[in-house]
């Protein structure tokens, strides 16, 4: 009985001191990729995280605003038919309710995909990414440094038969964890204060138009630890994505010619 009472008091005290944030918004994204050769591809990814509603939390007002702008070019190389490696750069502009941070990121990743025959036409993907972040606090001109390891597990299920159709609906889902390896307590931005600092969960439905790429609509749930006190920031986002692909291999051959 005493142990149960002690656990209750500890939990109640934790909940009283926790200052968790919960926001609702939109996550529009555009992904444009193309082939430079049979094995080399490029990708340009643009996205924004928008807090769509103004709200007051503990007498403090949080306006509706764009929390983040994200620009990411990358190069991808197909090592095997189902294995791809990549190098990329990302520029991220944060506006975390008064905390302005401009961030440069460098990353390297490997992606492996395989079929899941027991689940019909489902494809399973694994993405492991090593990431270095260089955030700059605009107000204080303070630079920082952190390294992260990110693992994403993804599922894609065509709701049509790709052997006979090029267009149709599909379902997708993914979960990504963010592990903060170094720099966890030195960054002016939030999620680097815990080893397991962030988690993104997603589920959606899309339509493959064929020539004009894929249009996808889904729900994104982001859970981020803001500080050493383990306060969380929860984002519930409506994600809208347009992904298109173009074959630029002829241009790539021209560039390689002496």
Short mmCIF file of C-alpha atoms in Angstrom, two decimals:
data_model
loop_
_atom_site.label_atom_id
_atom_site.label_comp_id
_atom_site.label_asym_id
_atom_site.label_seq_id
_atom_site.Cartn_x
_atom_site.Cartn_y
_atom_site.Cartn_z
CA UNK A 1 0.00 0.00 0.00
CA UNK A 2 2.80 2.40 0.90
CA UNK A 3 4.63 1.59 -2.35
CA UNK A 4 1.49 2.26 -4.38
CA UNK A 5 0.98 5.60 -2.60
CA UNK A 6 4.62 6.56 -3.20
CA UNK A 7 4.33 5.75 -6.90
CA UNK A 8 1.15 7.82 -7.14
CA UNK A 9 2.81 10.84 -5.50
CA UNK A 10 5.84 10.59 -7.77
CA UNK A 11 3.70 10.32 -10.91
CA UNK A 12 1.45 13.15 -9.80
CA UNK A 13 4.45 15.35 -9.09
CA UNK A 14 5.92 14.59 -12.49
CA UNK A 15 2.66 15.50 -14.22
CA UNK A 16 2.42 18.75 -12.30
CA UNK A 17 5.88 19.89 -13.34
CA UNK A 18 5.69 18.68 -16.93
CA UNK A 19 5.04 21.43 -19.48
CA UNK A 20 4.02 19.53 -22.54
CA UNK A 21 2.95 21.35 -25.70
CA UNK A 22 0.35 20.01 -28.12
CA UNK A 23 -0.22 21.65 -31.50
CA UNK A 24 -2.26 20.90 -34.60
CA UNK A 25 -1.25 21.85 -38.10
CA UNK A 26 -0.38 21.03 -41.68
CA UNK A 27 2.74 19.47 -43.20
CA UNK A 28 2.88 20.18 -46.97
CA UNK A 29 5.77 18.57 -48.87
CA UNK A 30 7.03 18.29 -52.45
CA UNK A 31 9.52 15.63 -53.57
CA UNK A 32 11.01 15.82 -57.06
CA UNK A 33 13.49 13.18 -58.23
CA UNK A 34 15.08 12.11 -61.48
CA UNK A 35 17.57 9.70 -63.02
CA UNK A 36 20.98 11.02 -64.05
CA UNK A 37 22.10 7.55 -65.16
CA UNK A 38 20.98 3.95 -64.70
CA UNK A 39 22.19 3.95 -61.10
CA UNK A 40 22.50 7.62 -60.09
CA UNK A 41 19.52 9.73 -59.07
CA UNK A 42 18.95 13.15 -57.59
CA UNK A 43 16.17 14.33 -55.30
CA UNK A 44 14.96 17.74 -54.15
CA UNK A 45 12.65 17.76 -51.13
CA UNK A 46 10.78 20.85 -49.89
CA UNK A 47 8.54 20.93 -46.81
CA UNK A 48 7.07 23.16 -44.15
CA UNK A 49 5.57 22.52 -40.71
CA UNK A 50 2.69 24.89 -40.00
CA UNK A 51 0.97 25.40 -36.66
CA UNK A 52 -2.55 26.08 -37.92
CA UNK A 53 -4.32 27.26 -34.75
CA UNK A 54 -3.72 30.03 -32.26
CA UNK A 55 -3.99 28.87 -28.66
CA UNK A 56 -3.16 29.84 -25.09
CA UNK A 57 -1.30 27.43 -22.81
CA UNK A 58 -0.81 28.41 -19.15
CA UNK A 59 -1.52 32.09 -19.91
CA UNK A 60 1.06 32.11 -22.74
CA UNK A 61 -0.16 32.70 -26.28
CA UNK A 62 1.10 30.59 -29.17
CA UNK A 63 0.15 32.11 -32.54
CA UNK A 64 -0.61 30.22 -35.71
CA UNK A 65 2.66 30.28 -37.63
CA UNK A 66 5.09 28.34 -39.80
CA UNK A 67 7.31 26.47 -37.33
CA UNK A 68 9.77 25.21 -39.90
CA UNK A 69 10.90 25.50 -43.52
CA UNK A 70 12.92 22.60 -44.93
CA UNK A 71 14.98 22.42 -48.17
CA UNK A 72 16.93 19.24 -49.00
CA UNK A 73 18.86 18.31 -52.17
CA UNK A 74 20.49 14.87 -52.34
CA UNK A 75 22.19 12.31 -54.59
CA UNK A 76 21.26 8.63 -54.49
CA UNK A 77 23.17 5.67 -55.92
CA UNK A 78 21.67 2.21 -56.52
CA UNK A 79 24.15 -0.38 -55.26
CA UNK A 80 21.79 -3.33 -55.80
CA UNK A 81 18.27 -3.50 -57.23
CA UNK A 82 16.87 -3.18 -53.71
CA UNK A 83 19.68 -1.28 -51.94
CA UNK A 84 20.44 2.42 -52.34
CA UNK A 85 22.94 4.74 -50.66
CA UNK A 86 22.69 8.49 -50.53
CA UNK A 87 24.37 11.76 -49.52
CA UNK A 88 22.50 14.96 -48.86
CA UNK A 89 22.36 18.45 -47.40
CA UNK A 90 19.45 20.18 -45.71
CA UNK A 91 18.81 23.79 -44.75
CA UNK A 92 16.21 24.19 -42.01
CA UNK A 93 14.76 27.47 -40.79
CA UNK A 94 13.06 27.17 -37.38
CA UNK A 95 10.63 29.59 -35.76
CA UNK A 96 9.79 27.91 -32.47
CA UNK A 97 7.54 30.62 -31.00
CA UNK A 98 10.23 33.26 -30.68
CA UNK A 99 13.29 31.00 -30.86
CA UNK A 100 14.76 31.55 -34.32
CA UNK A 101 17.30 28.97 -35.45
CA UNK A 102 18.90 28.49 -38.87
CA UNK A 103 20.30 25.01 -39.28
CA UNK A 104 22.61 23.25 -41.75
CA UNK A 105 22.57 19.47 -41.94
CA UNK A 106 24.80 16.93 -43.65
CA UNK A 107 23.71 13.31 -43.86
CA UNK A 108 24.47 9.90 -45.33
CA UNK A 109 22.01 7.04 -45.54
CA UNK A 110 21.31 3.54 -46.80
CA UNK A 111 17.85 2.33 -47.89
CA UNK A 112 16.86 -1.30 -48.39
CA UNK A 113 13.49 -2.52 -49.66
CA UNK A 114 11.98 -5.98 -49.99
CA UNK A 115 8.63 -7.63 -50.65
CA UNK A 116 6.36 -9.08 -47.98
CA UNK A 117 4.62 -12.00 -49.78
CA UNK A 118 2.61 -12.94 -46.69
CA UNK A 119 1.01 -9.47 -46.85
CA UNK A 120 0.13 -9.50 -50.54
CA UNK A 121 1.82 -6.76 -52.56
CA UNK A 122 3.20 -4.98 -49.49
CA UNK A 123 6.74 -3.61 -49.73
CA UNK A 124 8.83 -3.02 -46.63
CA UNK A 125 11.59 -0.39 -46.52
CA UNK A 126 14.37 0.29 -44.03
CA UNK A 127 16.17 3.63 -43.97
CA UNK A 128 19.19 4.21 -41.72
CA UNK A 129 20.56 7.76 -41.75
CA UNK A 130 23.54 9.34 -40.01
CA UNK A 131 23.07 13.09 -39.65
CA UNK A 132 25.25 16.00 -38.51
CA UNK A 133 23.45 19.20 -37.51
CA UNK A 134 24.91 22.70 -37.24
CA UNK A 135 22.24 24.99 -35.75
CA UNK A 136 22.72 28.76 -35.35
CA UNK A 137 20.68 30.64 -32.76
CA UNK A 138 19.88 33.86 -34.61
CA UNK A 139 19.38 35.99 -31.46
CA UNK A 140 22.63 35.00 -29.74
CA UNK A 141 24.69 34.10 -32.86
CA UNK A 142 25.56 30.85 -31.07
CA UNK A 143 26.59 27.87 -33.19
CA UNK A 144 26.18 24.33 -31.96
CA UNK A 145 26.76 20.80 -33.16
CA UNK A 146 24.99 17.47 -32.80
CA UNK A 147 25.00 14.05 -34.47
CA UNK A 148 21.94 11.87 -34.84
CA UNK A 149 21.14 8.35 -35.98
CA UNK A 150 17.70 7.97 -37.56
CA UNK A 151 15.94 4.72 -38.42
CA UNK A 152 12.72 4.60 -40.43
CA UNK A 153 10.59 1.52 -41.06
CA UNK A 154 8.08 1.98 -43.86
CA UNK A 155 5.26 0.00 -45.50
CA UNK A 156 3.67 0.52 -48.91
CA UNK A 157 0.66 -1.44 -50.15
CA UNK A 158 -0.59 -0.86 -53.73
CA UNK A 159 -4.37 -1.22 -53.89
CA UNK A 160 -4.02 -2.14 -57.54
CA UNK A 161 -1.86 -4.62 -59.45
CA UNK A 162 1.31 -2.80 -60.67
CA UNK A 163 1.90 -5.63 -63.17
CA UNK A 164 -1.15 -4.57 -65.14
CA UNK A 165 -1.78 -0.96 -64.08
CA UNK A 166 0.34 2.19 -63.78
CA UNK A 167 -2.29 4.17 -61.91
CA UNK A 168 -4.23 3.55 -58.74
CA UNK A 169 -4.54 4.04 -55.00
CA UNK A 170 -2.07 2.81 -52.41
CA UNK A 171 -1.68 2.86 -48.62
CA UNK A 172 1.51 3.72 -46.75
CA UNK A 173 2.71 3.84 -43.15
CA UNK A 174 6.02 4.53 -41.42
CA UNK A 175 7.66 5.03 -38.06
CA UNK A 176 10.96 6.84 -37.54
CA UNK A 177 13.04 7.12 -34.37
CA UNK A 178 15.71 9.78 -33.71
CA UNK A 179 18.69 8.80 -31.55
CA UNK A 180 20.89 11.70 -30.40
CA UNK A 181 24.48 10.45 -30.40
CA UNK A 182 26.49 13.57 -29.49
CA UNK A 183 25.87 17.22 -28.79
CA UNK A 184 22.70 16.32 -26.90
CA UNK A 185 22.94 19.14 -24.35
CA UNK A 186 24.61 21.90 -26.37
CA UNK A 187 22.06 22.78 -29.03
CA UNK A 188 19.68 25.74 -28.83
CA UNK A 189 16.95 23.67 -30.48
CA UNK A 190 14.95 21.14 -28.63
CA UNK A 191 15.06 17.43 -29.33
CA UNK A 192 18.75 16.87 -28.55
CA UNK A 193 18.32 16.66 -24.79
CA UNK A 194 17.63 12.93 -24.66
CA UNK A 195 19.18 9.90 -26.36
CA UNK A 196 15.79 8.83 -27.73
CA UNK A 197 14.72 12.39 -28.47
CA UNK A 198 12.07 12.15 -31.16
CA UNK A 199 9.59 9.83 -32.87
CA UNK A 200 7.54 10.32 -36.07
CA UNK A 201 4.55 8.09 -36.82
CA UNK A 202 2.70 8.33 -40.14
CA UNK A 203 -0.16 6.69 -42.02
CA UNK A 204 -1.79 7.77 -45.26
CA UNK A 205 -3.43 6.99 -48.59
CA UNK A 206 -2.15 8.13 -51.96
CA UNK A 207 -2.92 7.97 -55.65
CA UNK A 208 -0.34 7.12 -58.31
CA UNK A 209 -1.23 9.22 -61.35
CA UNK A 210 1.50 7.70 -63.50
CA UNK A 211 2.88 10.59 -65.54
CA UNK A 212 2.31 13.29 -62.92
CA UNK A 213 3.64 11.38 -59.93
CA UNK A 214 2.00 10.52 -56.62
CA UNK A 215 -0.33 12.60 -54.47
CA UNK A 216 -0.65 11.49 -50.86
CA UNK A 217 -2.73 12.56 -47.86
CA UNK A 218 -2.08 11.29 -44.36
CA UNK A 219 -1.71 11.87 -40.63
CA UNK A 220 1.67 12.62 -39.06
CA UNK A 221 2.25 12.42 -35.30
CA UNK A 222 5.52 13.91 -34.02
CA UNK A 223 6.64 13.42 -30.42
CA UNK A 224 9.69 15.48 -29.46
CA UNK A 225 11.45 15.90 -26.10
CA UNK A 226 12.06 19.63 -25.64
CA UNK A 227 14.51 19.81 -22.73
CA UNK A 228 16.36 17.87 -19.98
CA UNK A 229 13.15 17.91 -17.88
CA UNK A 230 11.64 15.54 -20.46
CA UNK A 231 8.88 17.95 -21.44
CA UNK A 232 7.32 16.93 -24.75
CA UNK A 233 6.10 18.74 -27.84
CA UNK A 234 3.36 16.86 -29.66
CA UNK A 235 2.48 17.75 -33.23
CA UNK A 236 -0.65 16.39 -34.91
CA UNK A 237 -0.24 17.18 -38.60
CA UNK A 238 -2.23 16.72 -41.79
CA UNK A 239 0.49 15.76 -44.29
CA UNK A 240 0.00 16.54 -47.98
CA UNK A 241 2.71 15.27 -50.34
CA UNK A 242 3.28 15.46 -54.07
CA UNK A 243 6.11 13.23 -55.34
CA UNK A 244 7.12 13.36 -59.01
CA UNK A 245 9.93 11.67 -60.92
CA UNK A 246 11.58 12.62 -64.22
CA UNK A 247 14.15 10.77 -66.31
CA UNK A 248 17.11 13.06 -66.99
CA UNK A 249 19.56 10.32 -67.96
CA UNK A 250 20.15 11.90 -71.40
CA UNK A 251 21.35 15.09 -69.70
CA UNK A 252 23.54 13.00 -67.41
CA UNK A 253 25.21 11.31 -70.39
CA UNK A 254 25.86 14.73 -71.95
CA UNK A 255 27.47 15.99 -68.72
CA UNK A 256 29.78 12.96 -68.54
CA UNK A 257 31.01 13.43 -72.10
CA UNK A 258 34.48 15.08 -72.43
#
